[in-house]
Amino acid sequence: MQNIVLASSSKYRRQILDKLPLTFTCCASAIDERPLPDEAPSSLALRLAIAKARSVAQTHPQHWIIGSDQAAACDGMLLGKPGDRERALQQLKHQSGKKVTFYTGVCLLDSNNGTIKTGLDICHVYFKDLNEAQLNRYLDREQPYDCAGSFKAEGYGIALFRKIEGEDPNALIGLPLIKLIDLLTQFGMTIP
């Protein structure tokens, strides 16, 4: 059986990967996640997914490394992690009543030979028209200050949405499982 490492400390990504009959470990990567000047959200998500996998591969020879990252955009503007309540509130106000597009990149790296396969999932989230009181109630309940877009879809953040369009609901939470299964299959794994 192939040794697999999820290049993440996210409990949500771990829970998603637990859906598959895989034995894996988790290891956080140490990379600079800042976007490059004028970098498109899709490019950012893929670049960071690859960088996370490469970072973890340095300490995990003879493994398959799974890296994943996400970027979001609204009105052509990249949405970063807000960092604090004030910025989260401003971000959520801007997103109210609008479509936010999430780009979730996934990378599978074979540290034996350096082979890399990648995939990208695109998900559109349509926000309800929300007033400041509703947004503050949400922020009182969850503190999504380390989340692109200022919400946690795996938690109470789902209450902010009117609808979601995408191929894989797992991608919005941070790991596009359908794409990952395809990558694992390309590496020779049989699923199911």
Steps between C-alpha positions, in 0.01 A plus 500: 500500500628846405592741781284812468537838670243779499699825496264676736416550865134572417262272685243560224732380225587198715129422549442520125793269423373258766208428264738294286637161606853636536756489776670838521677739732479878515787745495466877483700673231708811553455724197442865417132518403501859377378550143741617234429838336199470265474125563167351396311314776511173304878528457544587867301196616699262280837659579440475874370142480822402319717701741339330801560155353861583412565641847380182672673274245838628622452314828295207366692300238325194358153656546213633297433852623160669466502880497191718474429870515216735426460853371181701464397801294204737498453772239843412360666566836701230678359433846766433756476380856363795698710454814260686728131573557496846342644376171277191507193722537611721210565196283160347581323832433666512159392142423139549610263427212788411267669201341836394641711256299722254683796334331628193682823352373618150583840345436618142528879472511699176497810578706667185363539648152364858514193428284228760555135489394261787569132581481286809553141519618290813451202567725261796490341613825204735482461703817166605640431871538616542858483799731767601748308354797486159329870515418589596856292212636693267272835644611391468866446128444804421282827682471601423138794737505737243350262407215500648150163668457442537876277197549512129574278304263555191715338685790243772555626689193266290286218720637641793300444332163209511259647219289819321403597385149789261453609147420619401847359631831824393671696754296333794671623364833854471365567163334349412160453130559366416153810655338726331756350157425578563132862588588539192721363288215755656262771395748373141480274475803168319457204693647247351563 
